[in-house]
PDB file of C-alpha atoms and ligand atoms in Angstrom:
ATOM      1  CA  MET A  18     114.391  91.384 124.346  1.00 49.00           C
ATOM      2  CA  ILE A  19     117.510  89.214 124.149  1.00 49.00           C
ATOM      3  CA  PRO A  20     120.011  90.834 121.754  1.00 45.00           C
ATOM      4  CA  HIS A  21     120.110  88.882 118.505  1.00 53.00           C
ATOM      5  CA  ARG A  22     123.351  88.791 116.514  1.00 91.00           C
ATOM      6  CA  PHE A  23     121.465  89.231 113.230  1.00 97.00           C
ATOM      7  CA  TRP A  24     120.709  92.904 113.986  1.00 98.00           C
ATOM      8  CA  ASP A  25     124.051  93.814 115.615  1.00 97.00           C
ATOM      9  CA  GLY A  26     125.421  96.946 113.935  1.00 97.00           C
ATOM     10  CA  LYS A  27     122.992  96.695 111.008  1.00 98.00           C
ATOM     11  CA  SER A  28     121.692  99.909 109.484  1.00 98.00           C
ATOM     12  CA  VAL A  29     117.896  99.631 109.310  1.00 98.00           C
ATOM     13  CA  ILE A  30     115.519 102.165 107.747  1.00 99.00           C
ATOM     14  CA  VAL A  31     111.903 102.076 108.957  1.00 99.00           C
ATOM     15  CA  THR A  32     109.390 104.312 107.190  1.00 99.00           C
ATOM     16  CA  GLY A  33     106.463 105.094 109.479  1.00 98.00           C
ATOM     17  CA  GLY A  34     108.747 104.331 112.424  1.00 98.00           C
ATOM     18  CA  SER A  35     107.184 107.008 114.640  1.00 98.00           C
ATOM     19  CA  SER A  36     103.908 105.209 115.448  1.00 98.00           C
ATOM     20  CA  GLY A  37     102.199 101.841 115.788  1.00 98.00           C
ATOM     21  CA  ILE A  38     103.844  98.863 114.093  1.00 98.00           C
ATOM     22  CA  GLY A  39     106.766 100.920 112.732  1.00 98.00           C
ATOM     23  CA  ARG A  40     107.563 102.377 116.149  1.00 98.00           C
ATOM     24  CA  ALA A  41     107.469  98.899 117.747  1.00 98.00           C
ATOM     25  CA  VAL A  42     109.727  97.560 114.959  1.00 98.00           C
ATOM     26  CA  ALA A  43     112.169 100.469 115.366  1.00 98.00           C
ATOM     27  CA  ILE A  44     112.351  99.943 119.141  1.00 98.00           C
ATOM     28  CA  ALA A  45     112.789  96.168 118.768  1.00 98.00           C
ATOM     29  CA  VAL A  46     115.524  96.532 116.118  1.00 98.00           C
ATOM     30  CA  ALA A  47     117.428  99.047 118.283  1.00 98.00           C
ATOM     31  CA  ALA A  48     117.029  96.826 121.355  1.00 98.00           C
ATOM     32  CA  SER A  49     118.592  94.000 119.311  1.00 97.00           C
ATOM     33  CA  GLY A  50     121.643  96.092 118.382  1.00 97.00           C
ATOM     34  CA  GLY A  51     120.541  97.644 115.080  1.00 98.00           C
ATOM     35  CA  ARG A  52     121.045 101.297 114.100  1.00 98.00           C
ATOM     36  CA  VAL A  53     117.634 102.676 113.168  1.00 98.00           C
ATOM     37  CA  GLY A  54     116.675 105.439 110.742  1.00 98.00           C
ATOM     38  CA  ILE A  55     113.069 106.588 111.021  1.00 98.00           C
ATOM     39  CA  VAL A  56     111.205 108.306 108.173  1.00 98.00           C
ATOM     40  CA  SER A  57     107.921 110.093 108.933  1.00 98.00           C
ATOM     41  CA  ARG A  58     106.284 113.516 108.519  1.00 98.00           C
ATOM     42  CA  HIS A  59     105.432 114.810 111.982  1.00 98.00           C
ATOM     43  CA  ALA A  60     108.431 115.999 114.003  1.00 98.00           C
ATOM     44  CA  GLU A  61     107.053 115.553 117.506  1.00 98.00           C
ATOM     45  CA  ARG A  62     106.100 111.866 117.231  1.00 98.00           C
ATOM     46  CA  GLN A  63     109.355 111.129 115.425  1.00 98.00           C
ATOM     47  CA  ARG A  64     111.466 112.922 118.048  1.00 98.00           C
ATOM     48  CA  ASP A  65     109.622 111.040 120.794  1.00 98.00           C
ATOM     49  CA  THR A  66     110.509 107.657 119.246  1.00 98.00           C
ATOM     50  CA  VAL A  67     114.135 108.588 118.514  1.00 98.00           C
ATOM     51  CA  GLU A  68     114.558 109.848 122.093  1.00 98.00           C
ATOM     52  CA  ALA A  69     112.915 106.715 123.564  1.00 98.00           C
ATOM     53  CA  ILE A  70     115.382 104.530 121.634  1.00 98.00           C
ATOM     54  CA  ARG A  71     118.377 106.635 122.669  1.00 98.00           C
ATOM     55  CA  ALA A  72     117.222 106.709 126.311  1.00 98.00           C
ATOM     56  CA  ALA A  73     117.229 102.897 126.243  1.00 98.00           C
ATOM     57  CA  GLY A  74     120.840 102.922 124.967  1.00 98.00           C
ATOM     58  CA  GLY A  75     120.041 102.328 121.285  1.00 98.00           C
ATOM     59  CA  THR A  76     121.108 104.157 118.140  1.00 98.00           C
ATOM     60  CA  ALA A  77     118.483 106.054 116.158  1.00 98.00           C
ATOM     61  CA  ALA A  78     118.159 108.978 113.778  1.00 98.00           C
ATOM     62  CA  GLY A  79     115.111 110.596 112.224  1.00 98.00           C
ATOM     63  CA  GLU A  80     114.423 112.271 108.899  1.00 98.00           C
ATOM     64  CA  ILE A  81     111.242 114.231 108.206  1.00 98.00           C
ATOM     65  CA  ALA A  82     110.053 113.126 104.781  1.00 98.00           C
ATOM     66  CA  ASP A  83     106.895 112.271 102.862  1.00 98.00           C
ATOM     67  CA  VAL A  84     107.252 108.743 101.451  1.00 98.00           C
ATOM     68  CA  ALA A  85     104.917 109.712  98.599  1.00 98.00           C
ATOM     69  CA  GLU A  86     107.650 112.049  97.282  1.00 98.00           C
ATOM     70  CA  MET A  87     110.614 110.286  95.652  1.00 98.00           C
ATOM     71  CA  ASP A  88     112.950 113.264  96.209  1.00 98.00           C
ATOM     72  CA  ASP A  89     112.098 113.304  99.923  1.00 97.00           C
ATOM     73  CA  MET A  90     112.756 109.579 100.198  1.00 98.00           C
ATOM     74  CA  ALA A  91     116.061 109.765  98.316  1.00 98.00           C
ATOM     75  CA  ARG A  92     117.224 112.639 100.541  1.00 98.00           C
ATOM     76  CA  ALA A  93     116.267 110.732 103.730  1.00 98.00           C
ATOM     77  CA  VAL A  94     118.020 107.537 102.610  1.00 98.00           C
ATOM     78  CA  SER A  95     121.196 109.493 101.679  1.00 98.00           C
ATOM     79  CA  ALA A  96     121.175 111.172 105.102  1.00 98.00           C
ATOM     80  CA  PHE A  97     120.899 107.773 106.841  1.00 98.00           C
ATOM     81  CA  GLU A  98     123.691 106.326 104.660  1.00 97.00           C
ATOM     82  CA  ARG A  99     125.921 109.138 105.988  1.00 97.00           C
ATOM     83  CA  SER A 100     124.843 108.933 109.643  1.00 97.00           C
ATOM     84  CA  LEU A 101     124.162 105.196 110.115  1.00 98.00           C
ATOM     85  CA  GLY A 102     126.044 103.525 107.238  1.00 97.00           C
ATOM     86  CA  SER A 103     124.818 101.673 104.133  1.00 97.00           C
ATOM     87  CA  CYS A 104     121.283 100.397 104.524  1.00 98.00           C
ATOM     88  CA  ASP A 105     121.191  96.669 105.348  1.00 98.00           C
ATOM     89  CA  VAL A 106     117.444  96.346 105.941  1.00 98.00           C
ATOM     90  CA  ALA A 107     114.676  98.649 104.668  1.00 99.00           C
ATOM     91  CA  ILE A 108     111.184  98.261 106.120  1.00 99.00           C
ATOM     92  CA  ALA A 109     108.279 100.029 104.386  1.00 99.00           C
ATOM     93  CA  CYS A 110     105.804 100.522 107.198  1.00 98.00           C
ATOM     94  CA  ALA A 111     104.412 104.017 106.511  1.00 98.00           C
ATOM     95  CA  GLY A 112     100.775 103.776 105.573  1.00 98.00           C
ATOM     96  CA  ILE A 113      97.386 105.403 105.913  1.00 98.00           C
ATOM     97  CA  HIS A 114      93.881 103.979 106.106  1.00 98.00           C
ATOM     98  CA  ARG A 115      90.926 105.872 104.646  1.00 97.00           C
ATOM     99  CA  ILE A 116      87.344 104.760 103.983  1.00 96.00           C
ATOM    100  CA  SER A 117      86.665 104.792 100.237  1.00 95.00           C
ATOM    101  CA  TRP A 118      82.902 104.387  99.947  1.00 95.00           C
ATOM    102  CA  PRO A 119      81.536 106.751  98.697  1.00 94.00           C
ATOM    103  CA  LEU A 120      84.550 106.916  96.402  1.00 97.00           C
ATOM    104  CA  ASP A 121      86.407 110.222  96.581  1.00 97.00           C
ATOM    105  CA  PRO A 122      89.215 110.555  94.003  1.00 97.00           C
ATOM    106  CA  VAL A 123      91.323 112.887  96.170  1.00 98.00           C
ATOM    107  CA  THR A 124      91.330 110.513  99.144  1.00 97.00           C
ATOM    108  CA  ALA A 125      91.876 107.527  96.853  1.00 98.00           C
ATOM    109  CA  THR A 126      94.947 109.173  95.320  1.00 98.00           C
ATOM    110  CA  GLU A 127      96.307 110.009  98.777  1.00 98.00           C
ATOM    111  CA  VAL A 128      96.033 106.355  99.880  1.00 98.00           C
ATOM    112  CA  ILE A 129      97.697 105.077  96.708  1.00 98.00           C
ATOM    113  CA  ASP A 130     100.436 107.721  96.945  1.00 98.00           C
ATOM    114  CA  VAL A 131     101.399 106.842 100.522  1.00 98.00           C
ATOM    115  CA  ASN A 132     100.767 103.094 100.598  1.00 98.00           C
ATOM    116  CA  VAL A 133     101.937 102.136  97.110  1.00 99.00           C
ATOM    117  CA  LYS A 134     104.333 104.840  95.956  1.00 98.00           C
ATOM    118  CA  GLY A 135     105.804 105.026  99.468  1.00 98.00           C
ATOM    119  CA  CYS A 136     106.873 101.372  99.279  1.00 99.00           C
ATOM    120  CA  VAL A 137     108.124 101.663  95.684  1.00 99.00           C
ATOM    121  CA  HIS A 138     110.087 104.842  96.532  1.00 98.00           C
ATOM    122  CA  LEU A 139     111.834 103.146  99.463  1.00 98.00           C
ATOM    123  CA  ALA A 140     112.748 100.187  97.256  1.00 98.00           C
ATOM    124  CA  ALA A 141     114.009 102.512  94.497  1.00 98.00           C
ATOM    125  CA  ALA A 142     116.122 104.444  96.998  1.00 98.00           C
ATOM    126  CA  VAL A 143     117.828 101.458  98.674  1.00 98.00           C
ATOM    127  CA  LEU A 144     118.028  98.746  95.999  1.00 98.00           C
ATOM    128  CA  PRO A 145     120.827 100.166  93.783  1.00 98.00           C
ATOM    129  CA  ALA A 146     123.355 100.171  96.659  1.00 98.00           C
ATOM    130  CA  MET A 147     122.101  96.791  97.939  1.00 98.00           C
ATOM    131  CA  LEU A 148     122.481  95.259  94.472  1.00 98.00           C
ATOM    132  CA  HIS A 149     125.974  96.764  94.212  1.00 97.00           C
ATOM    133  CA  ARG A 150     126.969  95.215  97.553  1.00 97.00           C
ATOM    134  CA  ARG A 151     125.028  92.005  96.726  1.00 98.00           C
ATOM    135  CA  ARG A 152     123.480  92.183 100.197  1.00 97.00           C
ATOM    136  CA  GLY A 153     120.326  93.624 101.720  1.00 98.00           C
ATOM    137  CA  HIS A 154     116.771  92.985 102.806  1.00 98.00           C
ATOM    138  CA  LEU A 155     113.584  94.761 101.736  1.00 98.00           C
ATOM    139  CA  CYS A 156     110.451  94.258 103.829  1.00 99.00           C
ATOM    140  CA  GLY A 157     107.004  95.727 103.207  1.00 99.00           C
ATOM    141  CA  ILE A 158     104.027  95.811 105.557  1.00 99.00           C
ATOM    142  CA  ALA A 159     101.086  94.875 103.342  1.00 98.00           C
ATOM    143  CA  SER A 160      97.910  93.529 104.981  1.00 98.00           C
ATOM    144  CA  ILE A 161      95.549  90.588 104.943  1.00 96.00           C
ATOM    145  CA  ALA A 162      93.184  93.274 103.556  1.00 96.00           C
ATOM    146  CA  GLY A 163      95.248  93.105 100.346  1.00 97.00           C
ATOM    147  CA  VAL A 164      94.160  89.520  99.690  1.00 96.00           C
ATOM    148  CA  VAL A 165      90.435  90.273  99.454  1.00 95.00           C
ATOM    149  CA  GLY A 166      88.211  93.310  98.890  1.00 94.00           C
ATOM    150  CA  LEU A 167      86.455  94.593 102.022  1.00 94.00           C
ATOM    151  CA  PRO A 168      83.318  96.734 102.332  1.00 94.00           C
ATOM    152  CA  GLY A 169      84.181 100.451 102.540  1.00 94.00           C
ATOM    153  CA  ASN A 170      87.838  99.672 101.913  1.00 96.00           C
ATOM    154  CA  ALA A 171      88.212  99.153  98.148  1.00 97.00           C
ATOM    155  CA  VAL A 172      91.104 101.618  97.790  1.00 98.00           C
ATOM    156  CA  TYR A 173      92.970 100.569 100.952  1.00 98.00           C
ATOM    157  CA  CYS A 174      92.652  96.898  99.883  1.00 98.00           C
ATOM    158  CA  ALA A 175      93.815  97.815  96.361  1.00 98.00           C
ATOM    159  CA  SER A 176      96.846  99.669  97.748  1.00 98.00           C
ATOM    160  CA  LYS A 177      97.847  96.618  99.769  1.00 98.00           C
ATOM    161  CA  ALA A 178      97.219  94.239  96.844  1.00 98.00           C
ATOM    162  CA  ALA A 179      99.519  96.463  94.772  1.00 98.00           C
ATOM    163  CA  ILE A 180     102.444  96.207  97.175  1.00 98.00           C
ATOM    164  CA  ILE A 181     101.913  92.454  97.618  1.00 98.00           C
ATOM    165  CA  ALA A 182     102.404  92.047  93.849  1.00 98.00           C
ATOM    166  CA  PHE A 183     105.207  94.642  93.784  1.00 98.00           C
ATOM    167  CA  LEU A 184     107.233  92.909  96.509  1.00 98.00           C
ATOM    168  CA  GLU A 185     106.653  89.502  94.923  1.00 98.00           C
ATOM    169  CA  GLY A 186     107.933  90.850  91.597  1.00 98.00           C
ATOM    170  CA  VAL A 187     111.006  92.406  93.229  1.00 98.00           C
ATOM    171  CA  ARG A 188     111.727  89.083  94.931  1.00 98.00           C
ATOM    172  CA  LEU A 189     111.636  87.341  91.537  1.00 97.00           C
ATOM    173  CA  ASP A 190     113.835  90.015  89.928  1.00 97.00           C
ATOM    174  CA  ALA A 191     116.281  89.960  92.839  1.00 96.00           C
ATOM    175  CA  GLY A 192     116.804  86.237  92.181  1.00 91.00           C
ATOM    176  CA  ASP A 193     120.246  85.218  93.419  1.00 93.00           C
ATOM    177  CA  SER A 194     121.498  88.822  93.743  1.00 96.00           C
ATOM    178  CA  GLY A 195     121.830  88.507  97.532  1.00 96.00           C
ATOM    179  CA  ILE A 196     118.745  90.647  98.169  1.00 98.00           C
ATOM    180  CA  GLN A 197     115.930  89.177 100.221  1.00 98.00           C
ATOM    181  CA  VAL A 198     112.328  90.371 100.216  1.00 98.00           C
ATOM    182  CA  THR A 199     109.713  89.812 102.932  1.00 98.00           C
ATOM    183  CA  THR A 200     106.016  90.675 102.591  1.00 98.00           C
ATOM    184  CA  VAL A 201     104.100  91.013 105.863  1.00 98.00           C
ATOM    185  CA  PHE A 202     100.349  90.280 106.020  1.00 98.00           C
ATOM    186  CA  PRO A 203      99.016  91.516 109.376  1.00 98.00           C
ATOM    187  CA  GLY A 204      95.410  91.190 110.464  1.00 96.00           C
ATOM    188  CA  VAL A 205      94.226  93.842 112.920  1.00 95.00           C
ATOM    189  CA  VAL A 206      97.061  95.256 115.047  1.00 97.00           C
ATOM    190  CA  ASP A 207      96.462  97.517 118.055  1.00 97.00           C
ATOM    191  CA  THR A 208      97.795 100.877 116.830  1.00 98.00           C
ATOM    192  CA  PRO A 209      96.375 104.406 116.360  1.00 97.00           C
ATOM    193  CA  MET A 210      95.156 103.187 112.933  1.00 97.00           C
ATOM    194  CA  VAL A 211      92.376 101.034 114.445  1.00 95.00           C
ATOM    195  CA  THR A 212      89.098 102.211 115.954  1.00 93.00           C
ATOM    196  CA  GLN A 213      87.875 101.664 119.501  1.00 92.00           C
ATOM    197  CA  ALA A 214      85.141  99.401 118.090  1.00 88.00           C
ATOM    198  CA  GLU A 215      87.830  97.160 116.533  1.00 90.00           C
ATOM    199  CA  ARG A 216      89.661  97.116 119.882  1.00 92.00           C
ATOM    200  CA  ASP A 217      86.446  96.226 121.706  1.00 89.00           C
ATOM    201  CA  ALA A 218      85.803  93.368 119.254  1.00 87.00           C
ATOM    202  CA  GLY A 219      89.025  91.723 120.498  1.00 86.00           C
ATOM    203  CA  GLY A 220      91.396  89.389 118.667  1.00 85.00           C
ATOM    204  CA  LEU A 221      93.921  92.174 117.993  1.00 94.00           C
ATOM    205  CA  VAL A 222      97.637  91.559 117.906  1.00 97.00           C
ATOM    206  CA  SER A 223      99.737  94.033 119.919  1.00 98.00           C
ATOM    207  CA  ALA A 224     102.229  96.196 118.011  1.00 98.00           C
ATOM    208  CA  THR A 225     105.029  94.630 120.086  1.00 98.00           C
ATOM    209  CA  GLU A 226     103.961  91.118 119.068  1.00 98.00           C
ATOM    210  CA  ALA A 227     103.660  92.224 115.430  1.00 98.00           C
ATOM    211  CA  ALA A 228     107.209  93.627 115.627  1.00 98.00           C
ATOM    212  CA  ARG A 229     108.501  90.374 117.121  1.00 98.00           C
ATOM    213  CA  ILE A 230     107.003  88.379 114.225  1.00 98.00           C
ATOM    214  CA  ILE A 231     108.333  90.864 111.636  1.00 98.00           C
ATOM    215  CA  LEU A 232     111.883  90.804 113.028  1.00 98.00           C
ATOM    216  CA  ARG A 233     111.882  87.014 113.211  1.00 98.00           C
ATOM    217  CA  SER A 234     110.639  86.728 109.614  1.00 98.00           C
ATOM    218  CA  ILE A 235     113.427  89.004 108.387  1.00 98.00           C
ATOM    219  CA  GLU A 236     116.058  87.143 110.432  1.00 98.00           C
ATOM    220  CA  ARG A 237     114.907  83.855 108.919  1.00 97.00           C
ATOM    221  CA  GLY A 238     114.740  85.241 105.388  1.00 97.00           C
ATOM    222  CA  ARG A 239     111.061  84.356 105.038  1.00 98.00           C
ATOM    223  CA  ALA A 240     109.274  85.481 101.867  1.00 98.00           C
ATOM    224  CA  GLU A 241     106.000  86.035 103.740  1.00 98.00           C
ATOM    225  CA  ALA A 242     104.716  86.494 107.296  1.00 98.00           C
ATOM    226  CA  TRP A 243     100.969  86.138 108.050  1.00 98.00           C
ATOM    227  CA  PHE A 244      99.351  86.822 111.432  1.00 97.00           C
ATOM    228  CA  PRO A 245      97.203  86.147 113.369  1.00 96.00           C
ATOM    229  CA  THR A 246      96.751  82.605 112.062  1.00 95.00           C
ATOM    230  CA  ARG A 247      92.922  82.584 112.288  1.00 93.00           C
ATOM    231  CA  THR A 248      92.519  85.708 110.153  1.00 92.00           C
ATOM    232  CA  ALA A 249      95.143  84.471 107.693  1.00 95.00           C
ATOM    233  CA  ILE A 250      93.334  81.146 107.238  1.00 95.00           C
ATOM    234  CA  ALA A 251      89.953  82.896 106.823  1.00 93.00           C
ATOM    235  CA  ALA A 252      91.327  85.297 104.173  1.00 93.00           C
ATOM    236  CA  ARG A 253      93.040  82.535 102.199  1.00 94.00           C
ATOM    237  CA  ALA A 254      89.908  80.387 102.396  1.00 95.00           C
ATOM    238  CA  ALA A 255      87.740  83.328 101.243  1.00 95.00           C
ATOM    239  CA  ARG A 256      90.077  83.877  98.276  1.00 93.00           C
ATOM    240  CA  SER A 257      89.485  80.323  97.092  1.00 95.00           C
ATOM    241  CA  LEU A 258      85.639  80.573  97.248  1.00 96.00           C
ATOM    242  CA  PRO A 259      83.609  81.128  94.068  1.00 96.00           C
ATOM    243  CA  PRO A 260      82.939  84.914  93.632  1.00 95.00           C
ATOM    244  CA  LEU A 261      79.232  84.845  94.609  1.00 96.00           C
ATOM    245  CA  VAL A 262      79.893  82.911  97.808  1.00 96.00           C
ATOM    246  CA  ARG A 263      82.952  85.064  98.546  1.00 95.00           C
ATOM    247  CA  ASP A 264      80.924  88.282  98.157  1.00 95.00           C
ATOM    248  CA  TRP A 265      78.243  86.927 100.501  1.00 95.00           C
ATOM    249  CA  PHE A 266      80.909  86.042 103.106  1.00 93.00           C
ATOM    250  CA  LEU A 267      82.884  89.299 102.795  1.00 93.00           C
ATOM    251  CA  ARG A 268      79.775  91.504 103.012  1.00 93.00           C
ATOM    252  CA  ARG A 269      79.189  90.018 106.453  1.00 90.00           C
ATOM    253  CA  GLN A 270      82.643  90.924 107.783  1.00 86.00           C
ATOM    254  CA  PRO A 271      82.860  93.770 110.322  1.00 81.00           C
ATOM    255  CA  ARG A 272      83.713  96.982 108.468  1.00 82.00           C
ATOM    256  CA  LEU A 273      87.226  98.381 109.070  1.00 87.00           C
ATOM    257  CA  ASP A 274      86.486 102.008 109.882  1.00 89.00           C
ATOM    258  CA  GLU A 275      88.736 105.027 109.826  1.00 89.00           C
ATOM    259  CA  ALA A 276      90.352 105.853 113.168  1.00 88.00           C
ATOM    260  CA  ASP A 277      90.993 109.429 114.318  1.00 70.00           C
ATOM    261  CA  GLY A 278      94.651 108.640 114.990  1.00 56.00           C
ATOM    262  CA  GLY A 279      95.494 106.618 111.855  1.00 51.00           C
TER     263      GLY A 279
HETATM  264  N1  NAP B 248      97.127  98.523 112.425  1.00 71.80           N
HETATM  265  C1  NAP B 248      96.627  97.546 111.686  1.00 71.80           C
HETATM  266  O1  NAP B 248      95.637  96.876 112.051  1.00 71.80           O
HETATM  267  C2  NAP B 248      97.271  97.176 110.363  1.00 71.80           C
HETATM  268  C3  NAP B 248      96.902  95.970 109.765  1.00 71.80           C
HETATM  269  C4  NAP B 248      97.480  95.605 108.559  1.00 71.80           C
HETATM  270  C5  NAP B 248      98.434  96.424 107.986  1.00 71.80           C
HETATM  271  N2  NAP B 248      98.778  97.594 108.583  1.00 71.80           N
HETATM  272  C6  NAP B 248      99.778  98.430 107.918  1.00 71.80           C
HETATM  273  O2  NAP B 248     100.883  98.596 108.776  1.00 71.80           O
HETATM  274  C7  NAP B 248     101.511  99.858 108.520  1.00 71.80           C
HETATM  275  C8  NAP B 248     101.635 100.631 109.829  1.00 71.80           C
HETATM  276  O3  NAP B 248     100.328 100.873 110.328  1.00 71.80           O
HETATM  277  P1  NAP B 248     100.055 101.327 111.824  1.00 71.80           P
HETATM  278  O4  NAP B 248      98.809 100.664 112.244  1.00 71.80           O
HETATM  279  O5  NAP B 248     101.283 101.179 112.636  1.00 71.80           O
HETATM  280  O6  NAP B 248      99.696 102.885 111.583  1.00 71.80           O
HETATM  281  P2  NAP B 248     100.003 104.205 112.402  1.00 71.80           P
HETATM  282  O7  NAP B 248     100.142 103.923 113.857  1.00 71.80           O
HETATM  283  O8  NAP B 248      98.966 105.180 111.957  1.00 71.80           O
HETATM  284  O9  NAP B 248     101.452 104.651 111.832  1.00 71.80           O
HETATM  285  C9  NAP B 248     101.604 105.074 110.512  1.00 71.80           C
HETATM  286  C10 NAP B 248     103.002 105.620 110.342  1.00 71.80           C
HETATM  287  O10 NAP B 248     103.178 106.000 108.967  1.00 71.80           O
HETATM  288  C11 NAP B 248     103.693 107.340 108.934  1.00 71.80           C
HETATM  289  N3  NAP B 248     103.226 107.971 107.711  1.00 71.80           N
HETATM  290  C12 NAP B 248     101.956 108.102 107.259  1.00 71.80           C
HETATM  291  N4  NAP B 248     101.943 108.752 106.090  1.00 71.80           N
HETATM  292  C13 NAP B 248     103.237 109.051 105.799  1.00 71.80           C
HETATM  293  C14 NAP B 248     103.871 109.728 104.711  1.00 71.80           C
HETATM  294  N5  NAP B 248     103.155 110.245 103.687  1.00 71.80           N
HETATM  295  N6  NAP B 248     105.215 109.842 104.714  1.00 71.80           N
HETATM  296  C15 NAP B 248     105.944 109.346 105.762  1.00 71.80           C
HETATM  297  N7  NAP B 248     105.393 108.683 106.799  1.00 71.80           N
HETATM  298  C16 NAP B 248     104.058 108.551 106.813  1.00 71.80           C
HETATM  299  C17 NAP B 248     103.125 107.995 110.198  1.00 71.80           C
HETATM  300  O11 NAP B 248     103.881 109.110 110.624  1.00 71.80           O
HETATM  301  P3  NAP B 248     103.476 110.619 110.210  1.00 71.80           P
HETATM  302  O12 NAP B 248     101.972 110.701 110.238  1.00 71.80           O
HETATM  303  O13 NAP B 248     104.165 111.496 111.193  1.00 71.80           O
HETATM  304  O14 NAP B 248     104.007 110.804 108.837  1.00 71.80           O
HETATM  305  C18 NAP B 248     103.289 106.850 111.199  1.00 71.80           C
HETATM  306  O15 NAP B 248     104.616 106.798 111.651  1.00 71.80           O
HETATM  307  C19 NAP B 248     100.631 100.562 107.477  1.00 71.80           C
HETATM  308  O16 NAP B 248     101.171 100.365 106.206  1.00 71.80           O
HETATM  309  C20 NAP B 248      99.304  99.839 107.603  1.00 71.80           C
HETATM  310  O17 NAP B 248      98.554  99.916 106.413  1.00 71.80           O
HETATM  311  C21 NAP B 248      98.225  97.997 109.761  1.00 71.80           C
END
């Protein structure tokens, strides 16, 4: 990747930076000159990503933390402020996917805790300093699944709908404070979160391509990034259908199943 001045020397926190989209984003940011702080729970995967970035000549640090816990997030962000400098860009990528039919309240709470609270906790940890400096960028990885309900995925879709609305609200509140907010709406991206059946069905975006689109959207200060185009158009079109027709259409969509690695 050609180094891009936008990222040069910037301090960038990526939650979920040890796998899939987050890992690809962390590697791409570091390759473009950014200093990357990775938040995730499992030490081995995190160490592997940090070492890969350093081996390629980049700057990276890792903090073991659960994004669902505000204290953990605050501690991780403080550690990165000390080691990498004030956070310029925060990217909420940590997420989990669980099937929610039949509905199990424990699993549902886990999905909401990681996918929704995780994003809110990152924002709460970085925004005060960004507002003080009148500079910063918050980005959240939502999903096209947050625009519609999908069979077997009511809770996952709800968690993504929640952060879509959350990030939109923060963008409105941030106003002319110098803070920018980007919401990312991926379709299916080839990561450990997707099943082999989804891979076999084709039409996936690679994690590297997803990272390229995410970085470009942040650089350009875009409010939203949707990809791939076909899935984005289908989801937006489905949203505008009358409910009975929409239900008929959505029931016929291939079910997003739970992957072993997600
Ligand atoms: N792949 C897709 O098709 C797709 C499509 C649309 C949106 N998305 C969204 O994109 C984001 C990344 O997904 P992905 O496909 O790259 O998944 P992935 O490969 O499974 O990576 C998930 C990352 O989140 C971290 N994580 C999970 N729970 C965490 C917690 N409680 N605290 C801290 N870190 C946690 C994981 O590390 P640890 O397990 O070590 O904590 C890992 O680094 C998610 O928000 C997902 O919902 C994915």
